[in-house]
Coordinates of N, CA and C in Angstrom, one line a residue:
M30 N 1.1 -1.1 0.3 CA -0.1 -0.2 0.4 C 0.6 1.2 0.2
T31 N 0.8 2.2 -1.0 CA 1.4 4.1 -0.9 C 1.4 4.0 -0.1
P32 N 1.8 5.4 0.3 CA 2.0 6.6 0.8 C 0.4 7.0 0.8
E33 N 0.3 7.3 -0.9 CA -1.0 8.2 -0.9 C -2.1 7.4 -0.6
H34 N -2.2 6.1 -1.1 CA -3.1 5.9 -0.2 C -3.7 5.6 1.0
I35 N -2.6 5.6 1.9 CA -2.4 5.2 3.2 C -3.1 7.3 3.9
A36 N -2.5 8.0 3.0 CA -3.1 9.6 3.1 C -5.1 9.8 3.0
T37 N -4.8 9.1 1.8 CA -6.6 9.3 1.1 C -7.2 8.6 2.1
L38 N -7.2 7.2 3.2 CA -8.0 6.7 3.7 C -7.9 7.4 5.2
L39 N -6.9 7.9 5.5 CA -6.8 8.5 6.8 C -7.5 9.8 6.4
K40 N -7.1 10.5 5.6 CA -8.2 11.7 5.7 C -9.4 11.5 5.4
Q41 N -10.2 10.4 5.2 CA -11.4 10.4 5.0 C -11.9 9.8 6.4
D42 N -10.9 8.7 6.8 CA -11.5 8.7 9.0 C -11.2 10.0 9.2
I43 N -10.5 11.1 9.1 CA -10.2 12.2 9.4 C -11.8 13.5 9.3
L44 N -11.9 13.6 8.6 CA -13.2 14.1 7.5 C -14.4 13.4 8.0
S45 N -14.3 12.8 8.3 CA -16.0 12.3 9.0 C -16.0 12.1 10.2
G46 N -14.6 12.4 10.9 CA -15.2 11.8 12.2 C -14.7 10.9 12.7
A47 N -14.1 9.9 12.1 CA -13.9 8.8 12.9 C -12.2 8.8 13.4
L48 N -11.4 9.4 13.1 CA -10.8 10.0 14.0 C -10.6 11.8 13.8
P49 N -10.8 11.5 15.6 CA -11.3 12.9 16.3 C -10.5 14.0 16.6
P50 N -10.6 15.4 16.2 CA -10.0 16.2 16.7 C -8.5 15.1 17.6
G51 N -7.4 15.5 17.5 CA -6.6 15.9 18.9 C -6.3 14.4 19.4
A52 N -7.3 13.0 18.1 CA -6.2 11.9 18.2 C -5.3 11.7 17.7
E53 N -4.7 10.5 18.9 CA -3.2 10.3 18.5 C -3.1 9.3 16.8
L54 N -2.1 9.6 16.0 CA -2.2 8.2 15.3 C -0.7 7.8 15.0
S55 N -0.8 6.6 15.9 CA 0.4 5.9 15.7 C 0.8 5.5 14.7
Q56 N 2.5 5.8 14.9 CA 2.6 5.1 13.6 C 2.8 3.6 13.7
P57 N 3.4 3.0 15.1 CA 2.9 1.5 15.2 C 1.7 0.7 14.7
A58 N 0.1 1.8 15.6 CA -1.1 1.1 15.4 C -1.1 1.2 13.9
L59 N -0.7 2.5 13.0 CA -1.0 2.2 12.3 C -0.3 1.3 10.7
A60 N 0.7 1.2 11.3 CA 1.7 0.1 10.3 C 1.0 -1.6 10.4
G61 N 0.7 -1.4 12.1 CA -0.1 -2.4 11.8 C -2.0 -3.0 10.8
R62 N -2.2 -1.5 11.6 CA -3.7 -1.4 10.7 C -4.0 -2.0 8.6
F63 N -3.2 -0.8 8.2 CA -2.2 -1.3 6.7 C -1.3 -2.3 6.0
G64 N -0.8 -2.8 7.7 CA -0.1 -4.6 7.1 C 1.7 -3.9 6.3
V65 N 1.9 -2.7 6.5 CA 3.1 -2.0 6.1 C 3.7 -1.7 7.5
S66 N 5.5 -1.2 6.1 CA 5.5 -0.9 7.9 C 5.7 1.0 7.9
R67 N 6.6 1.3 8.8 CA 6.5 2.4 9.7 C 6.7 3.9 8.4
I68 N 7.6 3.5 7.0 CA 8.0 4.1 6.3 C 7.1 5.1 5.6
P69 N 5.6 4.2 4.7 CA 4.9 4.7 4.0 C 4.0 5.0 5.2
V70 N 3.5 4.9 6.5 CA 3.2 5.5 7.2 C 3.6 6.6 7.5
R71 N 4.7 7.1 7.6 CA 5.6 8.5 7.9 C 5.2 9.2 7.0
D72 N 5.1 8.4 5.7 CA 5.1 9.3 4.4 C 3.4 9.8 4.2
A73 N 3.1 9.2 4.8 CA 1.4 9.5 4.5 C 1.2 10.8 6.0
L74 N 1.6 10.9 7.0 CA 1.0 11.5 7.9 C 1.9 12.8 7.5
R75 N 3.4 12.6 6.2 CA 4.2 14.4 6.8 C 3.2 15.1 5.5
D76 N 2.7 14.2 4.2 CA 1.4 14.8 3.7 C 0.2 14.8 4.1
L77 N -0.4 14.7 5.1 CA -1.8 14.9 6.0 C -1.2 16.7 6.3
A78 N 0.1 16.1 7.0 CA 0.2 17.7 8.0 C 1.1 18.3 7.1
G79 N 1.4 18.7 5.7 CA 1.3 19.6 4.6 C -0.1 20.2 4.2
Q80 N -1.1 19.2 4.1 CA -2.1 19.9 4.0 C -3.3 20.4 5.3
G81 N -2.3 20.1 6.3 CA -2.7 20.9 7.4 C -4.0 20.4 8.6
L82 N -4.3 19.2 7.8 CA -5.1 18.1 8.6 C -4.2 17.3 10.1
V83 N -3.3 17.0 9.9 CA -2.6 16.1 11.8 C -1.0 17.7 11.7
E84 N -1.1 17.0 13.0 CA -0.6 17.9 13.4 C 0.8 17.2 14.2
V85 N 2.5 17.1 12.9 CA 3.8 16.6 13.6 C 4.5 16.8 15.2
I86 N 3.8 16.7 16.3 CA 5.1 17.1 17.2 C 6.1 16.3 17.8
P87 N 7.7 17.2 17.4 CA 8.8 16.7 17.4 C 8.8 15.7 18.6
N88 N 9.0 14.4 18.4 CA 9.6 13.0 20.0 C 7.7 13.2 20.6
R89 N 7.0 13.3 20.8 CA 5.6 12.9 20.8 C 5.0 12.1 19.6
G90 N 4.8 13.0 18.6 CA 4.2 12.2 17.8 C 3.1 12.7 16.9
A91 N 1.8 11.5 16.2 CA 1.5 12.9 14.9 C -0.5 12.7 15.5
Y92 N -1.3 13.6 15.7 CA -2.4 14.1 15.9 C -2.6 14.7 15.0
V93 N -4.5 14.3 14.9 CA -5.3 15.0 13.9 C -5.7 16.9 14.7
I94 N -5.5 17.8 13.7 CA -5.6 18.8 14.3 C -6.2 19.0 15.1
S95 N -6.5 20.3 16.5 CA -7.8 20.5 17.4 C -6.8 22.2 17.3
L96 N -8.2 22.6 17.1 CA -8.6 24.4 17.0 C -9.5 24.5 18.5
S97 N -8.7 25.7 18.9 CA -9.8 27.0 20.2 C -10.6 27.4 19.1
A98 N -11.8 27.6 20.1 CA -13.2 28.7 19.2 C -12.2 29.5 18.9
D99 N -11.0 30.2 19.6 CA -10.3 31.5 18.9 C -10.4 31.1 17.3
E100 N -9.0 30.2 16.8 CA -9.3 29.5 15.6 C -9.6 29.3 15.2
V101 N -10.8 28.9 15.5 CA -12.0 28.4 14.5 C -12.5 30.1 14.1
R102 N -13.0 30.9 14.0 CA -13.8 31.5 14.0 C -12.6 32.2 12.9
E103 N -11.1 32.6 13.5 CA -10.1 33.1 12.7 C -10.2 32.0 11.1
I104 N -10.5 30.4 11.1 CA -11.0 30.5 9.6 C -11.9 30.8 9.5
Y105 N -13.3 31.3 9.5 CA -14.2 32.0 9.4 C -14.0 32.4 8.9
D106 N -13.8 33.1 9.3 CA -13.4 34.9 8.9 C -13.0 35.7 7.4
L107 N -11.5 34.1 6.8 CA -10.8 34.4 6.2 C -11.9 33.1 5.1
R108 N -12.3 32.6 5.3 CA -13.5 31.7 4.6 C -14.7 32.7 3.8
I109 N -14.9 33.3 5.1 CA -15.6 34.7 4.6 C -15.2 35.7 3.0
L110 N -14.2 35.9 3.8 CA -13.7 37.1 2.7 C -13.3 36.4 1.6
L111 N -12.3 35.2 1.7 CA -11.9 34.5 0.0 C -13.3 34.0 -0.6
E112 N -14.3 33.0 -0.4 CA -15.5 32.9 -0.8 C -16.1 33.9 -1.1
C113 N -16.7 34.9 -0.7 CA -17.4 35.9 -1.1 C -17.4 36.6 -1.7
D114 N -15.9 36.7 -2.1 CA -14.5 37.2 -3.5 C -15.2 35.9 -4.1
C115 N -14.7 35.4 -4.2 CA -14.4 34.0 -5.0 C -15.7 33.7 -6.4
L116 N -17.0 33.9 -5.6 CA -18.7 34.1 -5.6 C -18.6 35.8 -6.6
A117 N -18.2 36.2 -6.3 CA -18.1 37.9 -7.0 C -17.4 38.1 -8.3
R118 N -16.2 36.8 -8.2 CA -15.5 37.5 -9.3 C -16.8 36.0 -10.2
A119 N -17.1 35.2 -9.7 CA -17.2 34.4 -10.8 C -18.7 34.6 -11.3
A120 N -19.3 35.4 -10.6 CA -20.9 36.1 -10.8 C -20.7 36.7 -12.3
E121 N -19.6 37.2 -12.7 CA -19.4 38.2 -13.4 C -19.1 37.5 -15.0
K122 N -18.7 36.3 -15.0 CA -18.5 34.7 -15.7 C -19.7 34.1 -16.2
I123 N -20.3 33.8 -15.3 CA -21.4 33.1 -15.4 C -22.3 33.2 -16.5
Q124 N -22.4 32.3 -17.3 CA -23.4 33.3 -18.0 C -24.9 31.6 -18.0
P125 N -26.2 32.1 -18.7 CA -27.1 31.7 -18.8 C -27.1 30.2 -19.1
K126 N -26.0 29.9 -19.8 CA -25.9 28.3 -20.3 C -25.6 27.8 -19.1
D127 N -24.9 28.3 -18.4 CA -24.3 27.3 -17.3 C -24.9 27.3 -16.0
F128 N -26.2 27.3 -16.3 CA -26.7 27.5 -15.2 C -27.7 25.8 -15.5
T129 N -27.7 25.4 -16.1 CA -28.0 23.7 -16.3 C -27.1 23.1 -15.1
E130 N -26.3 22.9 -15.6 CA -25.1 22.4 -15.1 C -24.7 23.1 -13.6
I131 N -25.2 24.1 -13.3 CA -25.5 24.5 -11.3 C -26.2 23.9 -11.0
E132 N -27.3 24.2 -12.1 CA -28.1 22.8 -11.4 C -28.3 21.4 -10.6
R133 N -27.8 21.4 -11.6 CA -28.1 19.5 -12.0 C -26.7 19.3 -10.4
V134 N -25.7 20.4 -10.6 CA -25.1 20.8 -8.9 C -25.5 20.3 -7.4
R135 N -27.3 21.1 -8.0 CA -27.1 22.1 -6.3 C -28.7 20.8 -6.3
R136 N -28.6 20.2 -7.5 CA -30.0 19.4 -6.7 C -29.2 17.7 -6.2
K137 N -28.2 17.5 -7.0 CA -27.2 16.0 -6.2 C -26.9 16.8 -4.6
S138 N -26.6 17.6 -4.5 CA -26.3 18.6 -3.5 C -27.2 17.6 -2.5
D139 N -28.1 18.0 -2.9 CA -30.0 18.3 -2.5 C -29.6 16.8 -1.7
L140 N -29.8 15.9 -3.1 CA -29.9 14.5 -2.6 C -28.7 13.6 -1.5
D141 N -27.7 14.0 -1.8 CA -25.7 13.4 -0.8 C -26.5 14.5 0.7
A142 N -27.1 15.2 0.7 CA -27.3 16.0 2.0 C -28.3 15.1 3.0
A143 N -28.9 13.6 1.7 CA -29.5 12.6 3.4 C -28.8 11.7 3.3
T144 N -27.4 11.5 2.9 CA -26.2 10.7 3.4 C -25.3 10.7 3.6
P145 N -24.1 9.9 3.7 CA -23.0 10.7 4.3 C -22.0 11.0 4.0
L146 N -22.2 11.6 2.4 CA -21.7 12.4 1.6 C -21.7 13.6 1.6
W147 N -22.7 13.9 2.9 CA -23.4 15.2 2.6 C -22.4 16.6 2.4
A148 N -21.5 16.6 2.9 CA -20.0 17.4 3.3 C -19.2 17.3 2.1
Q149 N -18.7 16.4 1.3 CA -18.7 16.2 0.2 C -19.8 17.2 -1.2
G150 N -21.0 16.4 -1.5 CA -21.8 17.6 -1.8 C -22.2 19.1 -1.9
E151 N -21.9 19.2 -0.5 CA -21.8 20.6 -0.6 C -20.8 21.0 -1.2
W152 N -19.6 20.7 -0.7 CA -18.4 20.8 -1.3 C -18.5 21.2 -2.9
E153 N -19.2 20.3 -3.9 CA -18.9 20.1 -5.3 C -20.2 21.8 -5.3
F154 N -21.3 21.4 -4.5 CA -21.7 22.5 -5.1 C -21.1 24.1 -5.3
H155 N -20.5 24.6 -4.1 CA -19.8 25.9 -4.0 C -18.4 26.0 -5.0
R156 N -17.4 24.3 -5.2 CA -16.7 25.3 -5.8 C -16.8 25.3 -7.3
T157 N -18.2 24.6 -7.6 CA -18.7 24.2 -9.3 C -18.8 25.7 -9.4
L158 N -19.4 26.5 -8.6 CA -19.8 28.1 -8.6 C -18.5 28.8 -8.8
Y159 N -18.1 28.2 -7.5 CA -16.1 28.9 -7.5 C -15.6 29.1 -8.9
A160 N -15.3 27.3 -9.4 CA -14.1 27.4 -10.6 C -14.9 28.8 -11.9
F161 N -15.7 29.5 -11.5 CA -16.1 30.1 -13.1 C -15.3 31.7 -12.4
A162 N -14.7 31.9 -10.9 CA -13.7 32.7 -10.4 C -12.9 32.5 -11.4
G163 N -12.3 31.5 -12.3 CA -11.2 31.1 -13.1 C -9.2 31.4 -12.0
R164 N -10.1 31.2 -10.5 CA -8.9 31.3 -9.6 C -8.6 30.1 -8.8
P165 N -8.0 29.4 -9.3 CA -7.7 28.0 -9.0 C -6.7 27.6 -7.8
R166 N -6.2 28.4 -7.3 CA -5.0 29.1 -6.1 C -5.9 28.9 -5.0
Q167 N -7.1 30.5 -5.2 CA -8.0 30.6 -4.4 C -8.9 29.5 -3.5
I168 N -9.3 28.7 -4.3 CA -10.1 27.6 -5.0 C -9.4 26.4 -4.0
T169 N -8.2 26.0 -4.3 CA -7.5 25.7 -3.2 C -6.9 26.0 -1.3
M170 N -7.1 27.1 -1.6 CA -6.7 28.0 -0.1 C -8.5 27.3 0.1
I171 N -9.6 27.9 0.1 CA -10.3 27.7 0.1 C -11.1 26.5 0.8
E172 N -10.8 25.6 -0.1 CA -10.6 24.2 0.5 C -10.0 23.5 1.6
R173 N -8.9 23.5 1.8 CA -7.9 23.7 2.7 C -8.6 24.1 4.1
L174 N -9.7 25.4 4.1 CA -9.9 25.7 5.1 C -10.6 25.2 5.6
R175 N -11.8 24.8 4.5 CA -13.0 24.2 4.9 C -13.1 22.7 4.8
Q176 N -11.7 22.1 4.9 CA -10.8 21.0 6.1 C -10.9 21.1 7.2
T177 N -10.7 22.0 7.2 CA -10.4 22.2 8.6 C -11.6 22.5 8.9
C178 N -12.4 22.7 9.1 CA -13.8 22.9 9.8 C -14.7 22.0 9.8
Q179 N -14.4 21.1 8.2 CA -15.3 19.9 8.6 C -14.6 19.4 9.5
I180 N -13.1 19.3 9.7 CA -12.7 18.1 10.5 C -13.7 18.6 12.5
H181 N -13.6 19.6 12.5 CA -14.3 19.6 13.5 C -16.2 19.9 13.5
I182 N -16.6 20.1 12.7 CA -18.1 20.2 11.8 C -18.5 18.8 12.6
S183 N -17.4 17.7 11.7 CA -18.1 16.0 12.1 C -17.4 15.4 13.5
A184 N -16.6 16.5 14.1 CA -16.5 16.0 15.2 C -17.9 16.2 16.7
Y185 N -18.3 17.3 16.3 CA -19.4 18.2 17.1 C -20.6 17.5 16.2
A186 N -21.1 16.8 15.1 CA -22.5 16.9 14.4 C -22.4 18.3 14.4
S187 N -22.5 18.7 13.7 CA -22.8 20.7 13.8 C -23.7 20.6 12.5
L188 N -22.9 20.8 11.4 CA -23.9 20.9 10.0 C -25.1 20.6 9.7
P189 N -24.8 19.1 9.9 CA -25.5 18.0 9.6 C -27.6 18.4 9.6
A190 N -27.5 19.0 11.2 CA -28.2 19.5 12.0 C -28.8 20.6 11.2
K191 N -28.3 21.5 10.3 CA -29.4 22.6 9.7 C -29.1 22.4 8.4
K192 N -28.9 21.2 7.9 CA -29.2 20.8 6.5 C -30.2 21.5 5.6
K193 N -31.2 21.6 6.1 CA -32.6 22.1 5.5 C -32.5 23.7 5.2
R194 N -31.8 24.9 6.3 CA -31.7 25.9 6.2 C -30.1 26.0 4.6
W195 N -29.7 25.3 4.8 CA -28.1 25.1 4.2 C -28.8 25.1 2.7
L196 N -29.2 23.8 2.3 CA -30.1 23.8 0.7 C -30.6 24.9 0.8
A197 N -31.7 25.2 2.1 CA -32.5 26.6 0.8 C -31.4 27.9 0.9
D198 N -30.3 27.5 1.0 CA -29.0 29.3 0.7 C -28.9 28.7 -0.3
H199 N -27.9 27.8 -1.0 CA -27.7 27.0 -2.0 C -28.6 27.6 -3.0
A200 N -30.5 27.0 -2.5 CA -31.4 27.7 -4.1 C -31.6 28.9 -3.9
R201 N -31.0 30.2 -2.9 CA -31.4 31.2 -3.0 C -30.2 31.9 -4.0
M202 N -29.3 31.2 -3.6 CA -28.1 32.0 -4.6 C -27.9 31.6 -5.7
V203 N -28.1 30.5 -6.4 CA -28.5 29.6 -7.7 C -29.6 31.2 -8.0
E204 N -30.6 31.3 -7.5 CA -31.7 32.0 -7.5 C -31.6 33.5 -7.9
L205 N -30.9 34.7 -7.2 CA -30.0 35.3 -7.3 C -29.4 35.9 -8.6
L206 N -28.4 35.2 -8.5 CA -27.4 34.5 -9.5 C -28.1 34.8 -11.0
R207 N -29.0 33.6 -11.0 CA -29.6 34.0 -12.7 C -30.3 35.6 -12.8
K208 N -30.6 36.1 -12.0 CA -31.2 37.5 -11.9 C -30.3 38.1 -11.8
G209 N -28.9 38.2 -11.7 CA -27.9 38.6 -11.9 C -27.8 39.6 -10.6
G210 N -28.4 39.3 -10.0 CA -28.3 39.6 -8.6 C -27.2 39.3 -7.5
T211 N -26.0 39.8 -8.1 CA -24.8 39.2 -7.4 C -24.6 39.7 -5.8
Y212 N -24.6 41.1 -5.9 CA -24.5 41.5 -4.3 C -25.8 40.7 -3.6
E213 N -26.8 40.5 -4.0 CA -27.4 39.4 -3.1 C -26.8 38.3 -3.0
A214 N -26.7 37.6 -3.9 CA -26.5 36.7 -3.5 C -25.2 35.9 -2.7
V215 N -24.1 37.2 -2.6 CA -23.2 36.9 -2.1 C -23.0 37.2 -0.7
A216 N -24.5 38.0 -0.5 CA -24.3 38.8 1.2 C -25.5 37.1 1.6
V217 N -26.0 36.2 0.9 CA -26.6 34.9 1.3 C -25.7 34.1 1.8
L218 N -24.5 33.8 1.0 CA -22.9 33.1 1.3 C -22.2 33.6 2.3
E219 N -22.5 35.1 3.0 CA -21.7 35.7 4.2 C -22.4 35.0 5.1
D220 N -23.9 35.1 4.8 CA -25.0 34.8 6.1 C -24.1 33.0 6.5
H221 N -24.4 32.8 5.2 CA -24.5 31.5 4.7 C -23.0 30.7 6.0
L222 N -22.4 31.3 6.2 CA -21.2 30.6 7.2 C -20.9 31.7 8.5
R223 N -21.7 32.7 8.2 CA -21.3 33.3 9.6 C -22.6 32.7 10.9
K224 N -23.8 31.8 9.7 CA -24.5 31.4 10.6 C -23.8 29.8 10.8
S225 N -23.2 29.2 9.9 CA -22.4 27.9 9.8 C -21.3 28.0 11.0
A226 N -20.3 29.4 12.0 CA -19.6 29.8 12.6 C -20.6 29.6 14.0
E227 N -21.5 30.1 14.0 CA -21.7 30.4 15.3 C -22.5 29.1 15.9
H228 N -23.2 28.5 14.6 CA -23.5 27.1 15.7 C -22.5 26.1 15.5
L229 N -21.5 26.0 14.9 CA -20.5 25.3 15.3 C -19.9 26.0 16.7
L230 N -19.3 26.8 16.7 CA -18.9 28.1 18.1 C -19.8 27.4 19.1
A231 N -20.9 27.0 18.9 CA -21.9 26.8 19.8 C -22.1 25.0 20.5
R232 N -21.6 24.8 19.9 CA -21.7 23.5 19.6 C -20.3 22.5 20.6
M233 N -19.2 23.9 20.2 CA -18.3 23.2 21.2 C -18.0 23.9 22.3
G234 N -19.0 24.9 22.8 CA -19.0 25.0 23.8 C -17.9 26.8 24.0

């Protein structure tokens, strides 16, 4: 099993909450789980650390990242800046013909919301919109920040409780973009993110 495969499987466990924030990632235990030596496990953990999902502490080991409330607030502040800017730029380039694909992805997100793939479907919807901005580096930054939030959302069972609201937000954003209401669509997105932050922080206590 390659380091890349191990990293993919561990990433799935981290984002799903199977490995919660602060969980120790023991190299011997993981080597036993995957039937490999410690070397590919070490390389996989280094990869995940580079993605911001794992913290490697010298002489102690590797752990799933665990954020304080202040750090969560900071990440959501950054997400609001980057995601709202990306949507505004995308809105300038979306053509009427593009709404067929946007609606297809939105409907798929609605269906995914009732499954364990809800987070994947939610991100696919946002990524589809943001892609029209033509700013791949910005989207990569957004995805990394969203994944960091996802670790804590899964751990605290936060966002799934609000699925009906955020699916309605998706529909409203598409409706506004179709009508040329860029400012209003961005405002819906900002409120969408702020409410997500408030709900997660409340669950974190």
